[in-house]
Coordinates of C-alpha atoms in Angstrom, one line a residue:
M1 CA 10.8 23.3 5.9
S2 CA 8.1 23.6 2.8
K3 CA 6.4 26.6 2.2
I4 CA 2.9 25.9 2.9
I5 CA 0.3 27.1 0.1
H6 CA -3.4 27.5 1.0
L7 CA -5.6 26.9 -2.3
S8 CA -8.9 27.6 -3.4
L9 CA -10.3 24.7 -5.6
T10 CA -14.0 23.2 -6.6
E11 CA -15.0 20.0 -5.1
N12 CA -14.7 18.8 -8.6
D13 CA -10.8 19.8 -8.9
V14 CA -9.9 18.3 -5.4
D15 CA -11.3 15.1 -6.8
Q16 CA -9.3 15.1 -9.4
I17 CA -6.4 15.9 -7.9
I18 CA -7.0 12.9 -5.7
D19 CA -7.5 10.5 -8.3
G20 CA -4.4 11.6 -10.2
L21 CA -2.8 10.8 -6.7
C22 CA -4.2 7.6 -6.5
V23 CA -3.1 6.8 -9.9
R24 CA 0.4 7.6 -9.1
E25 CA 0.6 5.8 -5.9
K26 CA -0.8 2.8 -7.4
A27 CA 2.1 2.8 -10.0
W28 CA 4.6 3.0 -7.2
L29 CA 3.0 0.3 -5.6
Q30 CA 3.0 -2.0 -8.5
T31 CA 6.7 -1.0 -8.6
A32 CA 7.2 -2.3 -5.4
M33 CA 5.8 -5.7 -6.3
L34 CA 8.1 -6.0 -9.5
M35 CA 10.9 -5.1 -7.6
R36 CA 9.9 -7.9 -5.0
G37 CA 9.9 -10.4 -8.0
E38 CA 5.8 -10.3 -7.7
Q39 CA 3.9 -10.0 -11.0
P40 CA 2.1 -6.7 -11.1
D41 CA -1.1 -6.2 -12.4
D42 CA -0.2 -3.5 -14.8
P43 CA 3.2 -3.7 -15.4
S44 CA 3.0 -0.9 -17.9
V45 CA 2.8 1.3 -15.0
C46 CA 5.5 0.5 -13.0
E47 CA 8.3 3.5 -12.9
E48 CA 12.0 3.2 -13.0
C49 CA 13.8 3.3 -9.2
S50 CA 16.6 1.6 -8.0
S51 CA 15.1 -0.7 -5.1
E52 CA 12.0 -2.1 -3.6
E53 CA 12.5 0.3 -0.6
E54 CA 12.4 3.4 -2.8
A55 CA 9.1 2.7 -4.8
V56 CA 7.6 1.9 -1.1
T57 CA 8.7 5.4 0.2
I58 CA 7.4 7.2 -2.7
A59 CA 3.9 5.5 -2.8
A60 CA 3.6 6.2 0.9
H61 CA 4.3 10.1 0.3
Y62 CA 1.9 9.9 -2.1
S63 CA -0.5 8.1 0.3
Q64 CA 0.2 11.0 2.9
I65 CA -0.5 13.9 0.4
I66 CA -3.8 12.0 -0.4
N67 CA -4.6 12.0 3.1
K68 CA -3.8 15.5 4.0
I69 CA -6.1 16.6 1.6
E70 CA -9.2 14.4 2.5
E71 CA -8.5 15.6 5.9
Q72 CA -8.9 18.9 4.5
R73 CA -11.7 18.1 2.6
G74 CA -13.6 16.8 5.7
C75 CA -13.7 13.4 4.0

């Protein structure tokens, strides 16, 4: 089990973290599109991976992190 870490950050810092995580999530969703043979909006952000499933799994993990932070922030 992972260790739980509590942080004290300004609201602006939290917004910046969420923004960065959203960028990473989008890159992995774009990668999944590419792996499916679709044309992503911005192929330059695509990551290296071995399958569409891997890209979707990583994107979903970013989404879970974003949701956890937003829940704790009270959005």
